[in-house]
Amino acid sequence: EHVIPSVAFRLIRIVRVVGRVSFVLHAVQKERSIKHIADTFTTSLSALVHVLLLVVIILYVFGVCAMNEFGNVLIQNCLTDYRNFQTVPRASLTLFGVATGDEFSCVVHSVMLEEDLGDPDGCRNYGGSDTSLVGTCGNPVAARVFFIVFQFVFQLIVIHLFVNIVLSKFEHLTQLNALAVTKSDLDAFVEA
């Protein structure tokens, strides 16, 4: 029996992937609507880079505000050594996770710590009764307001910017394609 080395299987997979990619590229060149969509995304890339810079600035500004407000909140529940508001980069990454829906409610509840009146040195979970956790208390009202404003700014403004840029480029390219000279126009011109 001959044993086919694993390198041969890898080469076969690579050839299959290259064949599929070339098939897709060839189909895109033939199909006008797919080519139109691809052209839309390629022409809107420069504007989307500017929107990405705006996203970074928004995350940085809200990260600074979150660090100032929630930087000393007890690390517990969803707040970990990697997901917290103690530094601006970590706060910004935590907010990016919150904006994409990564355990949004858990992070919000983690920063909504209230002071336990029986133990002024410790905090308890908002809505809970665990008084064994000791740390700096948060502000439930500030957490609600902060995350509502953050979600409003990030979701409505930034996401709408992405969609509007792509749609405006799509409309612009549609208008340009309507004005383009086609083969049938050239044939009619030659006949005339």
PDB file of C-alpha atoms in Angstrom:
ATOM      1  CA  GLU A   1       0.000   0.000   0.000  1.00  0.00           C
ATOM      2  CA  HIS A   2       1.166   3.470  -0.832  1.00  0.00           C
ATOM      3  CA  VAL A   3       0.647   6.094   1.792  1.00  0.00           C
ATOM      4  CA  ILE A   4      -0.097   9.532   0.397  1.00  0.00           C
ATOM      5  CA  PRO A   5       1.747  12.127   2.430  1.00  0.00           C
ATOM      6  CA  SER A   6      -0.235  14.858   4.134  1.00  0.00           C
ATOM      7  CA  VAL A   7       1.523  17.442   1.972  1.00  0.00           C
ATOM      8  CA  ALA A   8      -0.337  16.103  -1.075  1.00  0.00           C
ATOM      9  CA  PHE A   9      -3.673  16.576   0.685  1.00  0.00           C
ATOM     10  CA  ARG A  10      -2.698  20.118   1.626  1.00  0.00           C
ATOM     11  CA  LEU A  11      -1.745  20.892  -1.975  1.00  0.00           C
ATOM     12  CA  ILE A  12      -5.062  19.497  -3.197  1.00  0.00           C
ATOM     13  CA  ARG A  13      -6.921  21.707  -0.707  1.00  0.00           C
ATOM     14  CA  ILE A  14      -4.934  24.764  -1.788  1.00  0.00           C
ATOM     15  CA  VAL A  15      -5.674  24.073  -5.460  1.00  0.00           C
ATOM     16  CA  ARG A  16      -9.383  23.673  -4.667  1.00  0.00           C
ATOM     17  CA  VAL A  17      -9.450  26.970  -2.733  1.00  0.00           C
ATOM     18  CA  VAL A  18      -7.600  28.812  -5.510  1.00  0.00           C
ATOM     19  CA  GLY A  19     -10.008  27.334  -8.050  1.00  0.00           C
ATOM     20  CA  ARG A  20     -13.019  28.479  -6.064  1.00  0.00           C
ATOM     21  CA  VAL A  21     -11.604  31.959  -5.558  1.00  0.00           C
ATOM     22  CA  SER A  22     -10.836  32.307  -9.269  1.00  0.00           C
ATOM     23  CA  PHE A  23     -14.356  31.068 -10.076  1.00  0.00           C
ATOM     24  CA  VAL A  24     -15.871  33.696  -7.774  1.00  0.00           C
ATOM     25  CA  LEU A  25     -13.688  36.463  -9.237  1.00  0.00           C
ATOM     26  CA  HIS A  26     -14.600  35.381 -12.762  1.00  0.00           C
ATOM     27  CA  ALA A  27     -18.307  35.345 -11.844  1.00  0.00           C
ATOM     28  CA  VAL A  28     -18.003  38.804 -10.286  1.00  0.00           C
ATOM     29  CA  GLN A  29     -16.493  40.170 -13.482  1.00  0.00           C
ATOM     30  CA  LYS A  30     -19.310  38.682 -15.543  1.00  0.00           C
ATOM     31  CA  GLU A  31     -22.203  39.603 -13.282  1.00  0.00           C
ATOM     32  CA  ARG A  32     -22.888  43.329 -13.347  1.00  0.00           C
ATOM     33  CA  SER A  33     -24.847  43.534 -10.100  1.00  0.00           C
ATOM     34  CA  ILE A  34     -22.175  41.784  -8.051  1.00  0.00           C
ATOM     35  CA  LYS A  35     -19.519  43.912  -9.724  1.00  0.00           C
ATOM     36  CA  HIS A  36     -21.588  46.985  -8.887  1.00  0.00           C
ATOM     37  CA  ILE A  37     -21.705  45.995  -5.207  1.00  0.00           C
ATOM     38  CA  ALA A  38     -17.965  45.269  -5.144  1.00  0.00           C
ATOM     39  CA  ASP A  39     -17.269  48.645  -6.779  1.00  0.00           C
ATOM     40  CA  THR A  40     -19.464  50.314  -4.152  1.00  0.00           C
ATOM     41  CA  PHE A  41     -17.412  48.909  -1.308  1.00  0.00           C
ATOM     42  CA  THR A  42     -14.076  49.677  -2.945  1.00  0.00           C
ATOM     43  CA  THR A  43     -15.022  53.295  -3.652  1.00  0.00           C
ATOM     44  CA  SER A  44     -16.411  53.805  -0.156  1.00  0.00           C
ATOM     45  CA  LEU A  45     -13.303  52.453   1.619  1.00  0.00           C
ATOM     46  CA  SER A  46     -11.659  55.860   1.981  1.00  0.00           C
ATOM     47  CA  ALA A  47     -14.766  57.320   3.612  1.00  0.00           C
ATOM     48  CA  LEU A  48     -15.129  54.258   5.829  1.00  0.00           C
ATOM     49  CA  VAL A  49     -11.566  54.761   7.083  1.00  0.00           C
ATOM     50  CA  HIS A  50     -12.613  58.192   8.299  1.00  0.00           C
ATOM     51  CA  VAL A  51     -15.630  56.681  10.063  1.00  0.00           C
ATOM     52  CA  LEU A  52     -13.339  54.123  11.706  1.00  0.00           C
ATOM     53  CA  LEU A  53     -11.191  56.986  12.973  1.00  0.00           C
ATOM     54  CA  LEU A  54     -14.352  58.581  14.344  1.00  0.00           C
ATOM     55  CA  VAL A  55     -15.170  55.297  16.106  1.00  0.00           C
ATOM     56  CA  VAL A  56     -11.708  55.270  17.698  1.00  0.00           C
ATOM     57  CA  ILE A  57     -12.152  58.860  18.874  1.00  0.00           C
ATOM     58  CA  ILE A  58     -15.614  58.130  20.300  1.00  0.00           C
ATOM     59  CA  LEU A  59     -14.303  55.041  22.098  1.00  0.00           C
ATOM     60  CA  TYR A  60     -11.372  57.045  23.464  1.00  0.00           C
ATOM     61  CA  VAL A  61     -13.562  59.901  24.747  1.00  0.00           C
ATOM     62  CA  PHE A  62     -16.083  57.562  26.340  1.00  0.00           C
ATOM     63  CA  GLY A  63     -13.195  55.449  27.670  1.00  0.00           C
ATOM     64  CA  VAL A  64     -11.777  58.487  29.482  1.00  0.00           C
ATOM     65  CA  CYS A  65     -15.196  59.308  30.925  1.00  0.00           C
ATOM     66  CA  ALA A  66     -15.763  55.680  31.962  1.00  0.00           C
ATOM     67  CA  MET A  67     -12.330  55.507  33.582  1.00  0.00           C
ATOM     68  CA  ASN A  68     -13.077  58.628  35.603  1.00  0.00           C
ATOM     69  CA  GLU A  69     -16.505  57.414  36.688  1.00  0.00           C
ATOM     70  CA  PHE A  70     -16.045  53.633  37.014  1.00  0.00           C
ATOM     71  CA  GLY A  71     -12.264  53.209  37.306  1.00  0.00           C
ATOM     72  CA  ASN A  72     -12.324  52.288  40.989  1.00  0.00           C
ATOM     73  CA  VAL A  73     -15.382  50.038  40.948  1.00  0.00           C
ATOM     74  CA  LEU A  74     -14.832  46.633  42.498  1.00  0.00           C
ATOM     75  CA  ILE A  75     -13.642  44.002  39.998  1.00  0.00           C
ATOM     76  CA  GLN A  76     -16.299  41.296  40.184  1.00  0.00           C
ATOM     77  CA  ASN A  77     -18.886  39.547  37.999  1.00  0.00           C
ATOM     78  CA  CYS A  78     -18.145  40.645  34.421  1.00  0.00           C
ATOM     79  CA  LEU A  79     -15.430  43.083  35.390  1.00  0.00           C
ATOM     80  CA  THR A  80     -12.177  41.132  35.220  1.00  0.00           C
ATOM     81  CA  ASP A  81      -8.486  41.906  34.966  1.00  0.00           C
ATOM     82  CA  TYR A  82      -8.958  42.283  31.195  1.00  0.00           C
ATOM     83  CA  ARG A  83     -12.415  43.853  31.077  1.00  0.00           C
ATOM     84  CA  ASN A  84     -12.549  46.855  33.388  1.00  0.00           C
ATOM     85  CA  PHE A  85     -12.415  50.638  33.442  1.00  0.00           C
ATOM     86  CA  GLN A  86      -9.130  51.130  35.300  1.00  0.00           C
ATOM     87  CA  THR A  87      -7.124  52.422  32.301  1.00  0.00           C
ATOM     88  CA  VAL A  88      -8.189  54.211  29.138  1.00  0.00           C
ATOM     89  CA  PRO A  89      -7.180  51.396  26.734  1.00  0.00           C
ATOM     90  CA  ARG A  90      -8.993  48.755  28.797  1.00  0.00           C
ATOM     91  CA  ALA A  91     -11.998  51.027  29.213  1.00  0.00           C
ATOM     92  CA  SER A  92     -12.096  51.645  25.460  1.00  0.00           C
ATOM     93  CA  LEU A  93     -11.863  47.923  24.685  1.00  0.00           C
ATOM     94  CA  THR A  94     -14.528  47.174  27.285  1.00  0.00           C
ATOM     95  CA  LEU A  95     -16.779  49.801  25.706  1.00  0.00           C
ATOM     96  CA  PHE A  96     -16.141  48.315  22.259  1.00  0.00           C
ATOM     97  CA  GLY A  97     -17.284  44.970  23.634  1.00  0.00           C
ATOM     98  CA  VAL A  98     -20.339  46.626  25.169  1.00  0.00           C
ATOM     99  CA  ALA A  99     -21.113  48.345  21.846  1.00  0.00           C
ATOM    100  CA  THR A 100     -21.011  45.017  20.024  1.00  0.00           C
ATOM    101  CA  GLY A 101     -23.286  43.443  22.634  1.00  0.00           C
ATOM    102  CA  ASP A 102     -20.668  41.395  24.493  1.00  0.00           C
ATOM    103  CA  GLU A 103     -22.332  40.867  27.898  1.00  0.00           C
ATOM    104  CA  PHE A 104     -23.777  44.382  27.888  1.00  0.00           C
ATOM    105  CA  SER A 105     -26.187  43.906  30.781  1.00  0.00           C
ATOM    106  CA  CYS A 106     -23.622  42.115  32.935  1.00  0.00           C
ATOM    107  CA  VAL A 107     -21.060  44.926  32.542  1.00  0.00           C
ATOM    108  CA  VAL A 108     -23.689  47.557  33.304  1.00  0.00           C
ATOM    109  CA  HIS A 109     -24.846  45.721  36.415  1.00  0.00           C
ATOM    110  CA  SER A 110     -21.224  45.243  37.500  1.00  0.00           C
ATOM    111  CA  VAL A 111     -20.624  49.010  37.585  1.00  0.00           C
ATOM    112  CA  MET A 112     -23.927  49.641  39.359  1.00  0.00           C
ATOM    113  CA  LEU A 113     -22.641  48.876  42.849  1.00  0.00           C
ATOM    114  CA  GLU A 114     -24.424  50.468  45.778  1.00  0.00           C
ATOM    115  CA  GLU A 115     -23.065  51.204  49.203  1.00  0.00           C
ATOM    116  CA  ASP A 116     -24.352  48.835  51.847  1.00  0.00           C
ATOM    117  CA  LEU A 117     -25.656  50.942  54.725  1.00  0.00           C
ATOM    118  CA  GLY A 118     -24.761  48.235  57.239  1.00  0.00           C
ATOM    119  CA  ASP A 119     -21.141  48.125  56.012  1.00  0.00           C
ATOM    120  CA  PRO A 120     -19.965  51.553  54.754  1.00  0.00           C
ATOM    121  CA  ASP A 121     -16.547  50.140  53.785  1.00  0.00           C
ATOM    122  CA  GLY A 122     -17.951  47.541  51.407  1.00  0.00           C
ATOM    123  CA  CYS A 123     -20.270  47.357  48.429  1.00  0.00           C
ATOM    124  CA  ARG A 124     -22.969  44.947  47.449  1.00  0.00           C
ATOM    125  CA  ASN A 125     -24.211  43.975  44.024  1.00  0.00           C
ATOM    126  CA  TYR A 126     -27.009  46.118  42.714  1.00  0.00           C
ATOM    127  CA  GLY A 127     -30.170  44.212  43.448  1.00  0.00           C
ATOM    128  CA  GLY A 128     -28.283  41.542  45.400  1.00  0.00           C
ATOM    129  CA  SER A 129     -27.327  40.914  48.988  1.00  0.00           C
ATOM    130  CA  ASP A 130     -23.680  39.751  48.800  1.00  0.00           C
ATOM    131  CA  THR A 131     -21.947  41.947  51.384  1.00  0.00           C
ATOM    132  CA  SER A 132     -18.711  39.939  51.368  1.00  0.00           C
ATOM    133  CA  LEU A 133     -17.389  41.921  48.375  1.00  0.00           C
ATOM    134  CA  VAL A 134     -15.257  44.867  49.403  1.00  0.00           C
ATOM    135  CA  GLY A 135     -14.323  47.665  47.017  1.00  0.00           C
ATOM    136  CA  THR A 136     -15.228  51.090  45.824  1.00  0.00           C
ATOM    137  CA  CYS A 137     -18.891  51.684  45.124  1.00  0.00           C
ATOM    138  CA  GLY A 138     -20.255  52.809  41.804  1.00  0.00           C
ATOM    139  CA  ASN A 139     -23.166  55.022  40.987  1.00  0.00           C
ATOM    140  CA  PRO A 140     -26.280  53.325  39.551  1.00  0.00           C
ATOM    141  CA  VAL A 141     -27.716  56.556  38.155  1.00  0.00           C
ATOM    142  CA  ALA A 142     -24.427  57.529  36.494  1.00  0.00           C
ATOM    143  CA  ALA A 143     -24.094  54.029  35.028  1.00  0.00           C
ATOM    144  CA  ARG A 144     -27.572  54.130  33.519  1.00  0.00           C
ATOM    145  CA  VAL A 145     -27.088  57.595  32.023  1.00  0.00           C
ATOM    146  CA  PHE A 146     -23.575  56.838  30.766  1.00  0.00           C
ATOM    147  CA  PHE A 147     -24.459  53.594  28.998  1.00  0.00           C
ATOM    148  CA  ILE A 148     -27.674  54.988  27.494  1.00  0.00           C
ATOM    149  CA  VAL A 149     -25.776  57.953  26.048  1.00  0.00           C
ATOM    150  CA  PHE A 150     -22.943  55.682  24.879  1.00  0.00           C
ATOM    151  CA  GLN A 151     -25.310  53.268  23.142  1.00  0.00           C
ATOM    152  CA  PHE A 152     -27.190  56.152  21.546  1.00  0.00           C
ATOM    153  CA  VAL A 153     -24.031  57.770  20.188  1.00  0.00           C
ATOM    154  CA  PHE A 154     -22.362  54.570  19.093  1.00  0.00           C
ATOM    155  CA  GLN A 155     -25.296  52.672  17.656  1.00  0.00           C
ATOM    156  CA  LEU A 156     -27.317  55.435  16.075  1.00  0.00           C
ATOM    157  CA  ILE A 157     -24.644  57.795  14.851  1.00  0.00           C
ATOM    158  CA  VAL A 158     -21.720  55.527  13.986  1.00  0.00           C
ATOM    159  CA  ILE A 159     -23.705  52.659  12.488  1.00  0.00           C
ATOM    160  CA  HIS A 160     -25.878  55.083  10.521  1.00  0.00           C
ATOM    161  CA  LEU A 161     -22.737  56.751   9.177  1.00  0.00           C
ATOM    162  CA  PHE A 162     -21.489  53.426   7.842  1.00  0.00           C
ATOM    163  CA  VAL A 163     -24.815  52.638   6.215  1.00  0.00           C
ATOM    164  CA  ASN A 164     -25.274  56.128   4.773  1.00  0.00           C
ATOM    165  CA  ILE A 165     -21.788  56.202   3.276  1.00  0.00           C
ATOM    166  CA  VAL A 166     -22.240  52.849   1.577  1.00  0.00           C
ATOM    167  CA  LEU A 167     -25.737  53.725   0.331  1.00  0.00           C
ATOM    168  CA  SER A 168     -24.660  57.129  -0.989  1.00  0.00           C
ATOM    169  CA  LYS A 169     -21.755  55.530  -2.896  1.00  0.00           C
ATOM    170  CA  PHE A 170     -24.122  52.876  -4.228  1.00  0.00           C
ATOM    171  CA  GLU A 171     -26.533  55.550  -5.450  1.00  0.00           C
ATOM    172  CA  HIS A 172     -23.693  57.559  -6.999  1.00  0.00           C
ATOM    173  CA  LEU A 173     -22.354  54.526  -8.866  1.00  0.00           C
ATOM    174  CA  THR A 174     -25.871  53.627 -10.017  1.00  0.00           C
ATOM    175  CA  GLN A 175     -26.244  57.090 -11.511  1.00  0.00           C
ATOM    176  CA  LEU A 176     -22.835  56.835 -13.185  1.00  0.00           C
ATOM    177  CA  ASN A 177     -23.671  53.423 -14.652  1.00  0.00           C
ATOM    178  CA  ALA A 178     -26.925  54.795 -16.041  1.00  0.00           C
ATOM    179  CA  LEU A 179     -24.931  57.461 -17.865  1.00  0.00           C
ATOM    180  CA  ALA A 180     -22.281  55.054 -19.180  1.00  0.00           C
ATOM    181  CA  VAL A 181     -22.022  54.248 -22.861  1.00  0.00           C
ATOM    182  CA  THR A 182     -22.898  50.619 -23.532  1.00  0.00           C
ATOM    183  CA  LYS A 183     -22.130  48.311 -26.450  1.00  0.00           C
ATOM    184  CA  SER A 184     -25.647  48.781 -27.822  1.00  0.00           C
ATOM    185  CA  ASP A 185     -25.098  52.575 -27.763  1.00  0.00           C
ATOM    186  CA  LEU A 186     -21.885  52.146 -29.765  1.00  0.00           C
ATOM    187  CA  ASP A 187     -23.623  49.843 -32.254  1.00  0.00           C
ATOM    188  CA  ALA A 188     -26.409  52.398 -32.744  1.00  0.00           C
ATOM    189  CA  PHE A 189     -23.796  55.112 -33.257  1.00  0.00           C
ATOM    190  CA  VAL A 190     -21.962  53.051 -35.892  1.00  0.00           C
ATOM    191  CA  GLU A 191     -25.229  52.380 -37.725  1.00  0.00           C
ATOM    192  CA  ALA A 192     -26.148  56.041 -37.707  1.00  0.00           C
TER     193      ALA A 192
END
